[in-house]
Coordinates of C-alpha atoms in Angstrom, one line a residue:
M1 CA 18.0 -17.6 16.2
N2 CA 20.7 -15.5 17.8
S3 CA 20.5 -14.1 21.3
T4 CA 19.6 -10.6 20.1
R5 CA 16.7 -11.8 18.1
A6 CA 15.5 -13.9 21.0
M7 CA 15.7 -11.0 23.5
L8 CA 13.7 -8.8 21.2
K9 CA 10.9 -11.3 20.5
P10 CA 7.6 -9.8 21.8
K11 CA 6.5 -11.3 25.0
D12 CA 3.2 -13.0 25.6
T13 CA 1.8 -9.8 27.1
L14 CA -1.5 -9.4 29.0
K15 CA -4.2 -9.3 26.3
T16 CA -5.9 -6.1 27.5
V17 CA -6.1 -2.5 26.2
R18 CA -3.4 -0.2 27.4
L19 CA -4.4 3.4 27.8
S20 CA -1.3 5.6 28.0
H21 CA 0.6 8.2 25.9
S22 CA 3.9 6.7 27.0
I23 CA 5.6 4.1 24.8
N24 CA 5.4 0.5 26.0
D25 CA 8.1 -1.3 27.9
E26 CA 9.1 -3.5 24.9
E27 CA 9.7 -0.4 22.7
I28 CA 11.8 1.2 25.5
K29 CA 14.1 -1.9 25.5
Y30 CA 14.3 -1.9 21.7
V31 CA 15.2 1.8 21.7
T32 CA 17.9 1.2 24.3
L33 CA 19.5 -1.6 22.3
R34 CA 19.2 0.3 19.0
K35 CA 20.8 3.5 20.5
T36 CA 23.7 1.4 21.7
L37 CA 24.3 0.5 18.1
I38 CA 23.8 4.1 17.0
K39 CA 26.4 5.2 19.7
K40 CA 28.9 2.8 18.1
W41 CA 28.0 4.2 14.6
L42 CA 28.6 7.8 15.9
K43 CA 32.0 6.7 17.3
D44 CA 32.9 5.3 13.9
Q45 CA 32.2 8.7 12.4
G46 CA 34.5 10.3 15.0
I47 CA 31.6 11.6 17.2
N48 CA 31.8 10.6 20.8
C49 CA 28.8 11.0 23.1
E50 CA 27.2 9.3 26.1
L51 CA 24.3 6.8 25.5
E52 CA 21.9 9.3 27.0
D53 CA 23.0 11.9 24.5
V54 CA 22.4 9.7 21.4
P55 CA 19.8 11.6 19.4
N56 CA 16.4 10.1 18.4
I57 CA 16.3 10.4 14.6
A58 CA 13.3 9.4 12.6
L59 CA 13.1 8.9 8.8
L60 CA 9.6 9.6 7.4
G61 CA 8.5 8.5 3.9
S62 CA 5.4 10.1 2.4
G63 CA 2.7 8.4 0.3
G64 CA 2.6 8.4 -3.5
G65 CA 1.9 4.9 -4.8
E66 CA 4.6 3.2 -6.7
R67 CA 6.5 6.5 -7.1
A68 CA 6.8 6.6 -3.3
A69 CA 7.8 3.0 -3.0
V70 CA 10.6 3.4 -5.6
G71 CA 11.6 6.8 -4.2
M72 CA 11.9 5.4 -0.7
L73 CA 13.9 2.4 -2.0
G74 CA 16.3 4.8 -3.9
S75 CA 16.7 7.0 -0.8
L76 CA 17.4 4.1 1.5
H77 CA 19.9 2.6 -0.9
Q78 CA 21.8 5.9 -1.1
L79 CA 21.7 6.3 2.7
A80 CA 23.1 2.8 3.0
Q81 CA 25.9 3.6 0.5
D82 CA 26.7 6.7 2.4
N83 CA 26.7 4.8 5.7
L84 CA 24.0 7.0 7.2
L85 CA 21.3 4.3 7.9
G86 CA 23.2 3.6 11.2
S87 CA 22.0 6.9 12.6
L88 CA 18.2 6.1 12.4
L89 CA 16.2 5.1 15.4
Y90 CA 12.8 5.1 13.7
M91 CA 11.6 4.4 10.2
C92 CA 8.0 5.5 9.5
G93 CA 5.9 5.1 6.4
V94 CA 2.5 5.9 5.0
S95 CA 0.8 4.5 1.8
G96 CA 3.4 3.7 -0.9
T97 CA 6.5 3.9 1.3
T98 CA 5.1 1.1 3.5
W99 CA 5.2 -1.2 0.5
C100 CA 9.0 -0.6 0.4
M101 CA 9.4 -1.0 4.2
S102 CA 7.5 -4.3 4.3
S103 CA 9.9 -5.7 1.8
L104 CA 13.0 -4.2 3.3
Y105 CA 12.4 -5.8 6.7
S106 CA 11.7 -9.3 5.2
D107 CA 15.2 -10.6 5.8
P108 CA 16.7 -9.5 9.1
A109 CA 19.9 -11.4 8.3
L110 CA 20.7 -9.1 5.4
L111 CA 22.3 -5.7 5.8
S112 CA 20.1 -2.9 4.5
K113 CA 22.2 -2.2 1.4
E114 CA 22.2 -5.9 0.4
R115 CA 18.4 -6.1 0.9
C116 CA 18.0 -2.9 -1.2
D117 CA 20.1 -4.4 -4.0
E118 CA 17.9 -7.6 -3.8
M119 CA 14.7 -5.5 -4.0
I120 CA 15.9 -3.5 -6.9
K121 CA 16.7 -6.6 -8.9
K122 CA 13.3 -8.1 -8.1
L123 CA 11.3 -4.9 -9.0
K124 CA 13.0 -4.7 -12.4
D125 CA 11.9 -8.3 -13.1
S126 CA 8.7 -8.2 -15.1
T127 CA 7.5 -11.6 -13.9
V128 CA 4.6 -11.5 -11.6
N129 CA 3.4 -14.6 -9.8
L130 CA -0.3 -13.9 -9.6
S131 CA -1.2 -17.5 -8.8
K132 CA 0.3 -17.0 -5.3
A133 CA -1.9 -13.9 -4.9
V134 CA -5.0 -15.8 -5.7
E135 CA -3.9 -18.7 -3.4
W136 CA -3.4 -16.1 -0.6
L137 CA -6.9 -14.6 -1.2
K138 CA -8.6 -18.0 -1.1
L139 CA -7.0 -18.6 2.3
R140 CA -7.9 -15.2 3.6
K141 CA -11.5 -15.6 2.6
A142 CA -11.7 -19.0 4.2
Q143 CA -10.3 -17.7 7.5
N144 CA -11.8 -14.3 7.7
Q145 CA -15.4 -13.2 7.8
D146 CA -14.4 -9.6 7.2
F147 CA -13.0 -10.4 3.7
N148 CA -13.2 -7.1 1.7
L149 CA -11.5 -5.1 -1.0
T150 CA -8.4 -4.4 1.2
D151 CA -7.6 -8.1 1.0
F152 CA -7.6 -7.9 -2.8
W153 CA -5.6 -4.7 -2.8
G154 CA -3.0 -6.2 -0.5
A155 CA -2.5 -9.2 -2.7
F156 CA -2.5 -7.0 -5.9
T157 CA 0.0 -4.6 -4.4
A158 CA 2.4 -7.3 -3.2
S159 CA 2.3 -9.3 -6.4
Y160 CA 1.9 -6.6 -9.0
F161 CA 4.0 -3.7 -7.6
M162 CA 6.5 -5.3 -5.1
K163 CA 6.7 -8.8 -6.7
E164 CA 6.8 -10.5 -3.3
M165 CA 4.2 -12.1 -1.1
H166 CA 5.5 -11.7 2.4
T167 CA 3.3 -13.6 4.8
R168 CA 5.3 -13.0 7.9
C169 CA 3.6 -10.8 10.6
L170 CA 4.7 -7.4 11.8
S171 CA 5.3 -8.7 15.3
E172 CA 8.1 -10.7 13.8
D173 CA 9.9 -7.6 12.7
A174 CA 11.5 -6.7 16.1
N175 CA 15.2 -7.0 15.1
T176 CA 18.1 -4.5 15.3
K177 CA 17.1 -2.3 12.4
P178 CA 15.4 1.1 12.8
Y179 CA 12.1 0.5 14.6
P180 CA 9.4 0.3 11.9
I181 CA 6.2 2.3 12.3
Y182 CA 3.3 1.8 9.8
S183 CA 0.4 4.2 9.7
A184 CA -3.3 4.0 8.8
I185 CA -6.4 5.9 9.7
D186 CA -9.9 5.0 10.9
L187 CA -12.1 5.9 8.0
D188 CA -15.2 6.9 10.1
C189 CA -13.1 9.2 12.2
H190 CA -11.6 10.7 9.1
R191 CA -15.0 11.4 7.7
Q192 CA -16.1 13.0 11.0
D193 CA -12.9 15.1 11.2
D194 CA -12.0 13.5 14.5
T195 CA -8.3 14.3 15.0
K196 CA -7.7 12.3 18.2
G197 CA -9.3 9.1 17.0
V198 CA -8.2 9.1 13.4
W199 CA -4.5 8.2 13.4
F200 CA -3.6 4.5 13.8
E201 CA 0.0 3.3 14.2
M202 CA 1.2 -0.3 13.9
T203 CA 4.6 -1.4 15.3
P204 CA 6.2 -4.8 16.0
Y205 CA 5.1 -4.6 19.7
E206 CA 2.0 -2.5 19.9
S207 CA -0.7 -1.0 17.6
G208 CA -3.4 1.5 18.3
F209 CA -4.6 5.1 18.2
S210 CA -1.7 7.6 18.5
G211 CA -3.9 10.5 19.5
L212 CA -6.1 8.7 22.0
G213 CA -3.1 6.8 23.5
A214 CA -5.0 3.5 23.3
F215 CA -3.1 0.4 22.3
I216 CA -3.1 -3.4 22.2
P217 CA -0.3 -6.0 21.4
T218 CA 0.2 -6.1 17.6
S219 CA -0.2 -9.9 17.7
C220 CA -3.8 -9.3 18.8
L221 CA -4.7 -6.8 16.1
G222 CA -7.9 -8.1 14.4
S223 CA -8.9 -10.2 17.5
Q224 CA -12.1 -9.5 19.3
F225 CA -12.1 -7.4 22.4
E226 CA -15.0 -6.3 24.6
G227 CA -14.7 -3.9 27.5
G228 CA -11.0 -3.8 27.0
T229 CA -10.5 -7.5 27.4
L230 CA -9.6 -10.1 24.8
R231 CA -12.6 -12.3 23.9
E232 CA -11.5 -14.2 20.8
K233 CA -7.9 -14.5 19.6
R234 CA -7.6 -14.4 15.9
K235 CA -4.6 -14.9 13.6
E236 CA -2.5 -11.8 13.3
M237 CA -2.6 -10.0 9.9
D238 CA 0.4 -10.6 7.7
M239 CA 2.4 -8.1 5.7
V240 CA 0.3 -8.6 2.6
L241 CA -2.8 -7.4 4.3
L242 CA -0.8 -4.6 6.0
Q243 CA 0.2 -3.4 2.6
G244 CA -3.4 -3.4 1.5
I245 CA -4.5 -1.4 4.5
C246 CA -1.6 1.2 4.2
G247 CA -2.1 1.6 0.5
S248 CA -5.9 1.7 0.2
A249 CA -6.2 5.4 -0.9
F250 CA -9.3 4.5 -3.0
A251 CA -11.3 3.5 0.1
D252 CA -12.8 6.9 0.9
K253 CA -15.0 7.5 -2.1
Q254 CA -16.5 5.1 -4.6
V255 CA -15.7 7.5 -7.4
N256 CA -12.3 5.8 -7.3
N257 CA -13.8 2.5 -8.5
A258 CA -12.8 2.9 -12.1
Y259 CA -9.1 2.6 -11.2
V260 CA -9.7 -0.4 -8.9
V261 CA -11.9 -2.1 -11.5
K262 CA -9.2 -1.6 -14.1
K263 CA -6.7 -3.3 -11.8
I264 CA -9.1 -6.2 -11.2
W265 CA -9.6 -6.8 -14.9
S266 CA -5.9 -6.5 -15.5
L267 CA -5.4 -9.7 -13.6
F268 CA -6.9 -11.6 -16.4
G269 CA -4.4 -10.1 -18.9
D270 CA -1.7 -12.3 -17.4
P271 CA -1.6 -16.0 -18.3
P272 CA -0.7 -17.2 -14.8
V273 CA -4.2 -16.3 -13.5
L274 CA -6.2 -18.1 -16.2
S275 CA -3.8 -21.0 -16.7
S276 CA -3.3 -23.9 -14.3
A277 CA -0.1 -25.7 -13.5
G278 CA 1.1 -27.7 -16.5
S279 CA -1.4 -26.3 -19.0
D280 CA -1.0 -23.9 -21.8
P281 CA -1.8 -20.2 -21.1
G282 CA -5.5 -19.5 -21.5
H283 CA -6.7 -23.1 -21.4
E284 CA -7.9 -23.1 -17.8
S285 CA -11.4 -21.9 -18.8
M286 CA -11.7 -24.1 -21.9
R287 CA -14.1 -27.0 -22.0
L288 CA -13.7 -30.4 -23.7
E289 CA -16.8 -31.1 -25.6
F290 CA -17.9 -34.4 -27.3
E291 CA -19.8 -33.7 -30.4
S292 CA -22.0 -35.9 -32.5
T293 CA -19.0 -36.4 -34.9
G294 CA -17.3 -38.2 -32.0
K295 CA -14.5 -35.7 -31.9
V296 CA -13.2 -34.0 -28.8
E297 CA -12.9 -30.2 -29.3
V298 CA -11.7 -27.5 -26.9
R299 CA -14.1 -24.5 -26.8
E300 CA -13.8 -21.4 -24.6
C301 CA -17.0 -20.7 -22.6
V302 CA -18.8 -17.4 -22.6
P303 CA -17.7 -16.1 -19.2
S304 CA -14.1 -16.7 -20.1
Q305 CA -14.5 -15.0 -23.4
V306 CA -16.1 -12.0 -21.7
V307 CA -13.1 -11.7 -19.3
R308 CA -10.6 -11.9 -22.1
C309 CA -12.5 -9.3 -24.2
V310 CA -12.7 -6.8 -21.4
S311 CA -9.0 -7.3 -20.5
E312 CA -8.2 -6.7 -24.2
L313 CA -10.4 -3.7 -24.2
I314 CA -8.6 -2.2 -21.3
M315 CA -5.2 -2.9 -22.9
Y316 CA -6.5 -0.8 -25.9
T317 CA -7.7 2.1 -23.7
E318 CA -4.9 4.4 -24.8
D319 CA -4.7 3.2 -28.4
P320 CA -5.7 6.0 -30.8
D321 CA -7.0 3.4 -33.4
P322 CA -10.8 3.1 -32.7
L323 CA -11.1 0.0 -34.9
K324 CA -9.2 -2.3 -32.4
T325 CA -11.6 -1.5 -29.6
R326 CA -14.6 -1.6 -31.9
E327 CA -13.9 -5.2 -32.9
V328 CA -13.7 -6.2 -29.2
I329 CA -16.9 -4.3 -28.4
T330 CA -18.7 -6.1 -31.2
T331 CA -17.6 -9.5 -29.9
L332 CA -18.7 -8.5 -26.3
G333 CA -22.1 -7.4 -27.6
Q334 CA -22.7 -10.7 -29.3
L335 CA -21.6 -12.7 -26.2
L336 CA -23.7 -10.7 -23.7
N337 CA -26.9 -10.0 -25.8
G338 CA -29.7 -11.0 -23.5
L339 CA -27.5 -11.7 -20.5
V340 CA -26.8 -8.1 -19.5
S341 CA -29.3 -5.2 -19.3
S342 CA -29.0 -1.6 -18.2
K343 CA -25.8 0.0 -19.3
G344 CA -24.7 -3.2 -20.9
E345 CA -27.0 -2.4 -23.8
M346 CA -24.4 0.2 -24.8
L347 CA -22.4 -2.8 -26.2
W348 CA -24.8 -3.9 -28.8
N349 CA -26.4 -0.5 -29.6
M350 CA -23.0 1.1 -30.5
D351 CA -23.0 2.4 -34.0
S352 CA -19.8 1.6 -35.9
E353 CA -19.6 4.9 -37.7
R354 CA -20.3 6.9 -34.6
W355 CA -17.6 5.0 -32.7
K356 CA -15.0 6.0 -35.3
R357 CA -15.8 9.7 -34.7
T358 CA -15.5 9.5 -30.9
S359 CA -12.5 11.1 -29.2
L360 CA -9.9 9.0 -27.2
E361 CA -11.3 10.5 -24.0
E362 CA -14.8 9.5 -24.9
R363 CA -13.7 5.9 -25.7
K364 CA -11.8 5.7 -22.4
K365 CA -14.9 6.8 -20.5
F366 CA -17.0 4.2 -22.4
I367 CA -14.5 1.4 -21.6
E368 CA -14.5 2.4 -17.9
T369 CA -18.3 2.4 -17.8
V370 CA -18.6 -1.0 -19.5
S371 CA -15.9 -2.7 -17.4
L372 CA -17.5 -1.4 -14.2
E373 CA -21.0 -2.5 -15.3
L374 CA -19.8 -6.0 -16.1
I375 CA -18.3 -6.4 -12.7
L376 CA -21.5 -5.1 -11.0
T377 CA -23.6 -7.5 -13.1
S378 CA -21.3 -10.5 -13.1
D379 CA -23.9 -12.7 -11.5
S380 CA -26.0 -12.5 -14.7
W381 CA -23.2 -13.6 -17.1
A382 CA -21.0 -15.7 -14.9
K383 CA -23.5 -17.9 -13.1
D384 CA -22.0 -21.0 -14.6
W385 CA -18.4 -20.8 -15.8
K386 CA -19.2 -23.8 -18.0
D387 CA -21.7 -22.0 -20.3
K388 CA -24.7 -24.1 -21.1
R389 CA -25.1 -22.9 -24.7
Y390 CA -22.1 -25.1 -25.6
D391 CA -23.4 -28.2 -23.8
H392 CA -23.6 -31.4 -25.9
A393 CA -25.3 -34.6 -25.0
N394 CA -23.1 -37.4 -23.8
E395 CA -25.1 -40.1 -25.4
G396 CA -23.1 -42.3 -27.7
M397 CA -19.9 -41.4 -25.9
S398 CA -18.0 -44.5 -24.8
A399 CA -17.3 -44.9 -21.1
E400 CA -13.6 -44.9 -21.9
L401 CA -13.8 -41.6 -23.7
R402 CA -16.1 -40.1 -21.1
N403 CA -13.6 -41.0 -18.4
T404 CA -10.8 -39.5 -20.5
T405 CA -12.7 -36.3 -21.0
D406 CA -13.5 -36.0 -17.3
K407 CA -9.9 -36.5 -16.4
M408 CA -8.7 -33.9 -18.9
S409 CA -11.3 -31.4 -17.8
F410 CA -10.2 -31.9 -14.2
T411 CA -6.5 -31.3 -15.2
I412 CA -7.3 -28.2 -17.2
S413 CA -9.5 -26.7 -14.4
Q414 CA -7.4 -27.8 -11.5
F415 CA -6.9 -24.2 -10.4
P416 CA -9.8 -22.2 -11.6
D417 CA -8.4 -18.8 -10.5
G418 CA -10.3 -16.9 -13.1
L419 CA -13.6 -18.2 -11.9
W420 CA -12.7 -17.6 -8.3
I421 CA -11.9 -14.0 -8.9
V422 CA -15.2 -13.4 -10.8
K423 CA -17.2 -15.1 -8.1
N424 CA -15.4 -13.6 -5.0
I425 CA -13.7 -10.3 -5.9
F426 CA -16.2 -8.8 -8.4
P427 CA -19.1 -8.7 -5.8
L428 CA -16.8 -6.7 -3.4
V429 CA -16.8 -3.8 -5.8
Q430 CA -20.6 -3.5 -5.3
T431 CA -20.3 -3.2 -1.5
W432 CA -17.1 -1.1 -1.6
E433 CA -16.0 -2.1 1.9
W434 CA -12.4 -1.6 2.9
G435 CA -10.2 -2.3 5.9
T436 CA -12.9 -3.9 8.1
T437 CA -11.4 -5.2 11.4
S438 CA -12.5 -5.7 15.0
N439 CA -12.5 -2.6 17.2
F440 CA -10.5 -3.3 20.3
L441 CA -12.2 -0.3 22.0
F442 CA -15.7 -1.9 21.6
K443 CA -17.7 -1.3 24.8
F444 CA -14.6 0.2 26.5
Q445 CA -15.7 2.5 29.2
N446 CA -13.3 5.3 29.9
T447 CA -13.6 9.1 29.7
N448 CA -10.7 9.3 27.3
V449 CA -12.4 7.0 24.8
P450 CA -15.3 8.7 22.9
S451 CA -18.6 6.9 23.2
S452 CA -18.9 7.0 19.4
M453 CA -15.7 4.9 19.2
A454 CA -16.7 2.5 22.0
S455 CA -20.0 1.8 20.3
K456 CA -18.5 0.3 17.1
E457 CA -17.8 -3.4 16.9
K458 CA -15.9 -2.9 13.7
I459 CA -13.6 -0.2 12.4
H460 CA -12.2 0.5 8.9
L461 CA -8.5 1.0 8.7
V462 CA -7.4 2.6 5.5
D463 CA -4.6 4.6 3.8
A464 CA -3.4 7.4 6.2
G465 CA -2.5 9.5 3.2
L466 CA -6.2 10.4 3.0
K467 CA -5.7 12.4 6.1
M468 CA -2.0 13.4 6.0
N469 CA 0.4 12.2 3.4
S470 CA 3.3 11.7 5.8
P471 CA 3.5 9.8 9.0
Y472 CA 4.2 12.7 11.4
P473 CA 1.7 11.8 14.2
P474 CA 3.6 8.7 15.6
V475 CA 7.0 10.6 15.9
L476 CA 5.3 13.7 17.3
R477 CA 4.3 11.7 20.4
P478 CA 6.3 13.5 23.2
S479 CA 7.1 10.1 24.7
R480 CA 9.2 9.2 21.7
E481 CA 11.3 12.3 22.2
V482 CA 12.3 12.6 18.5
D483 CA 15.1 15.2 18.0
L484 CA 15.5 15.1 14.2
I485 CA 12.9 14.2 11.6
I486 CA 14.2 13.5 8.0
S487 CA 11.1 13.9 5.9
L488 CA 11.2 12.4 2.4
D489 CA 8.3 13.9 0.4
F490 CA 7.1 11.9 -2.6
S491 CA 3.8 13.6 -2.9
E492 CA 2.2 14.3 -6.3
G493 CA 1.2 17.9 -5.7
D494 CA 2.4 20.6 -3.3
P495 CA 5.6 19.2 -1.7
F496 CA 5.0 21.3 1.4
E497 CA 1.4 20.2 2.1
T498 CA 2.6 17.4 4.4
V499 CA 4.6 19.8 6.6
F500 CA 1.6 22.2 7.0
S501 CA -0.8 19.3 7.7
A502 CA 1.6 18.1 10.4
K503 CA 1.9 21.7 11.8
K504 CA -1.9 21.8 12.0
Y505 CA -2.1 18.4 13.7
A506 CA 0.6 19.4 16.2
R507 CA -1.5 22.5 17.1
Q508 CA -4.6 20.5 17.6
Q509 CA -2.8 17.9 19.7
K510 CA -0.8 20.5 21.6
V511 CA 2.5 18.8 20.9
P512 CA 5.8 20.6 20.0
F513 CA 6.5 21.5 16.4
P514 CA 9.1 23.8 14.8
P515 CA 8.1 27.1 13.1
V516 CA 7.4 26.8 9.4
K517 CA 6.8 30.0 7.4
E518 CA 3.9 30.2 5.0
S519 CA 6.2 31.9 2.5
V520 CA 7.8 28.6 1.7
R521 CA 4.7 27.6 -0.2
D522 CA 5.8 30.1 -2.9
E523 CA 8.5 27.6 -3.9
K524 CA 6.2 24.7 -4.4
D525 CA 6.8 24.6 -8.2
R526 CA 10.6 25.0 -7.8
P527 CA 11.6 23.6 -4.5
Q528 CA 15.1 23.2 -3.2
G529 CA 16.4 19.7 -2.4
C530 CA 16.3 20.2 1.3
Y531 CA 14.7 22.6 3.8
V532 CA 15.6 22.7 7.5
F533 CA 12.9 23.8 9.9
E534 CA 14.8 24.2 13.1
G535 CA 13.4 23.5 16.5
R536 CA 13.6 26.6 18.8
R537 CA 13.5 24.6 22.0
P538 CA 15.0 21.3 23.0
E539 CA 11.7 19.5 22.9
E540 CA 10.9 20.7 19.4
P541 CA 12.2 18.4 16.7
T542 CA 14.2 19.8 13.8
I543 CA 12.7 18.8 10.4
M544 CA 14.8 18.2 7.3
H545 CA 12.2 18.2 4.5
M546 CA 13.3 16.8 1.1
P547 CA 11.0 17.0 -1.9
L548 CA 11.6 14.3 -4.5
F549 CA 11.9 16.5 -7.6
N550 CA 13.8 19.7 -6.9
L551 CA 16.2 22.3 -8.4
Q552 CA 19.2 20.2 -7.4
N553 CA 18.3 16.9 -9.1
C554 CA 16.4 18.6 -11.9
K555 CA 17.4 21.3 -14.4
G556 CA 15.0 24.0 -13.6
E557 CA 11.2 24.4 -13.0
E558 CA 10.3 23.0 -16.4
E559 CA 12.0 19.7 -15.8
I560 CA 10.4 19.4 -12.3
K561 CA 7.0 19.9 -13.9
K562 CA 7.7 17.2 -16.5
E563 CA 8.9 14.7 -13.9
R564 CA 5.7 15.3 -11.8
E565 CA 3.5 14.8 -14.9
K566 CA 5.3 11.6 -15.9
Y567 CA 5.4 10.0 -12.5
T568 CA 1.8 10.5 -11.4
T569 CA 0.3 8.4 -8.5
L570 CA -2.0 6.5 -10.8
H571 CA 0.8 5.8 -13.3
Q572 CA 0.8 2.3 -14.6
H573 CA 3.6 0.0 -13.6
Y574 CA 7.0 1.5 -14.5
D575 CA 9.1 -0.1 -17.2
E576 CA 12.8 -0.6 -16.4
P577 CA 14.1 2.8 -17.9
E578 CA 11.4 4.7 -15.9
F579 CA 12.2 2.7 -12.8
E580 CA 15.9 3.4 -13.1
H581 CA 15.4 7.1 -13.8
L582 CA 13.2 7.5 -10.7
L583 CA 15.5 5.5 -8.5
K584 CA 18.4 7.8 -9.6
K585 CA 16.5 11.0 -8.8
A586 CA 15.8 9.7 -5.3
K587 CA 19.4 8.6 -4.8
D588 CA 20.8 11.9 -6.1
N589 CA 18.7 13.8 -3.6
M590 CA 20.2 11.9 -0.7
K591 CA 23.7 12.1 -2.1
N592 CA 23.3 15.9 -2.5
N593 CA 22.4 16.3 1.2
K594 CA 24.7 13.8 2.8
Y595 CA 26.8 16.5 4.7
R596 CA 23.7 18.5 5.7
I597 CA 22.3 15.4 7.3
L598 CA 25.6 14.8 9.2
V599 CA 25.6 18.5 10.4
Q600 CA 22.0 18.1 11.7
I601 CA 22.9 14.8 13.5
I602 CA 25.6 16.7 15.4
M603 CA 23.2 19.5 16.2
A604 CA 20.6 16.9 17.4
I605 CA 23.2 15.5 19.9
Q606 CA 23.4 19.0 21.4
R607 CA 19.6 19.3 21.4
R608 CA 19.4 16.0 23.2
K609 CA 21.8 17.2 25.9
N610 CA 19.7 20.3 26.3
R611 CA 16.6 18.2 27.0
K612 CA 18.2 17.0 30.2
S613 CA 18.3 20.6 31.6
V614 CA 14.6 21.2 30.7
V615 CA 12.1 20.5 33.5
R616 CA 9.0 21.6 31.6
W617 CA 8.5 23.8 28.6
P618 CA 5.2 25.3 27.4
V619 CA 3.9 23.9 24.1
S620 CA 5.0 26.0 21.2
V621 CA 2.6 28.2 19.3
V622 CA 2.8 26.9 15.8

């Protein structure tokens, strides 16, 4: 470990709640060191300024699932190629962009461009190591009494989308790169429309409520506090869980369960989950049976067949040929007759001729209903993975053969990941619990902490995109004195919604924000590549807002519409051509605005100088 890394390592701070709107001492030291590097970067660009005049520049990435993750990666890759990453003090993400950030910071030894190249290569690789995801989930469940759907979503996101299981902790990410800030929200506060208590930021040194000004050391996030004092230290969450928290947009309403259910079932479509080390794909759930003939035969048990049938059914969801799905449904009906009631009866009451006449949308809805129902009733058909209807007596089997069979069964079922998922993940869909963690403000008595917040022993941290799809709140804190915000918008709908949500938030919190005219919304279907909302006063940041699809990297409004329709938030995993195309669009947007960014950096230096002459300014009316 070099001296810089050692100096930046978080201290063993006092394990109590800190109430303050100022940034903590460790972040102040980090900022000073980072700005020293930015000063050198500015000098290399031919721009000389004093350390106190180095501008505070924050890069913001909006949410948008895999589209946002790939868009953020392409943007950072181009910024690195254009030698602009050296200007950034803060890097902030919400939802999908945090997936990219968590991977980018995984190797502090690599320069950002090198790490981006490495990530691009990995994301284009179709291989997904799901066995590692299940291994991580087993460990999480064993260690954590608050095991919930966020754990599953973190493991799924890391393995399925990002292809990496990073088990380091956020407190380890204090290096010399731009200071990372991850965002989440408290679900209860969101539902109650509580602006002050809703936004939750997580940084290498400190985590807590941005609006309340209540924080604890990040290494203690998830530990038990009472009255503001640490009572029980627990292991810090790792980056896999952090990705699950930041990307859990489905947590708010259970109507989203169809998508989550589909992702759970999709796990069984990949051989690594149902196969153990050294066995052929699909044989993990097979049983060796000794029949009266004296032959050993491999047979697949009913629960395993059900899993395979549903996985196959989901694969055929978009297939226009009704015969393929009908065959699978017939098999499911035969397997589950008598084991599943309620909606499960749809399976064996389905008329073949009627099924042929159903539309694709009707079949998709049917498949969604059946796949959800089988998860909700899994206790009735998966009580015993070794289905008793295939049991055969062992009489007459020699001890030698019996021993051989036992040994072979053990080898085949050495890692019963499929069974574990059915038994431990399926029930979580019924409770629909997300982001459960200990509330460090529990029984905390202070007039600045609402009693409703202090009365909860647990809170639920979920995707901040449910509240605002861009991480403005952390950089609007006056103590961070951000001069320039580069806002990358990867949203699915109105590309200006994030700006106006931030404007509303700033008004409620009484913090400075630049003027943004309502008329800009008229361009939502045909946005430019970059908008500059300039701060009128030194304490107001200037915002460079950059929609992903725009008139500069697309040929007109019609292409913008097509790109948005193609790259929806719930789009299935991108194939390589789709990935490369999206990556290029994001890179082109950065390339097209390189010189505008440089101009705004120079103007930010002047704004920083002007701050020194300001004693106190009234808050802007926005």
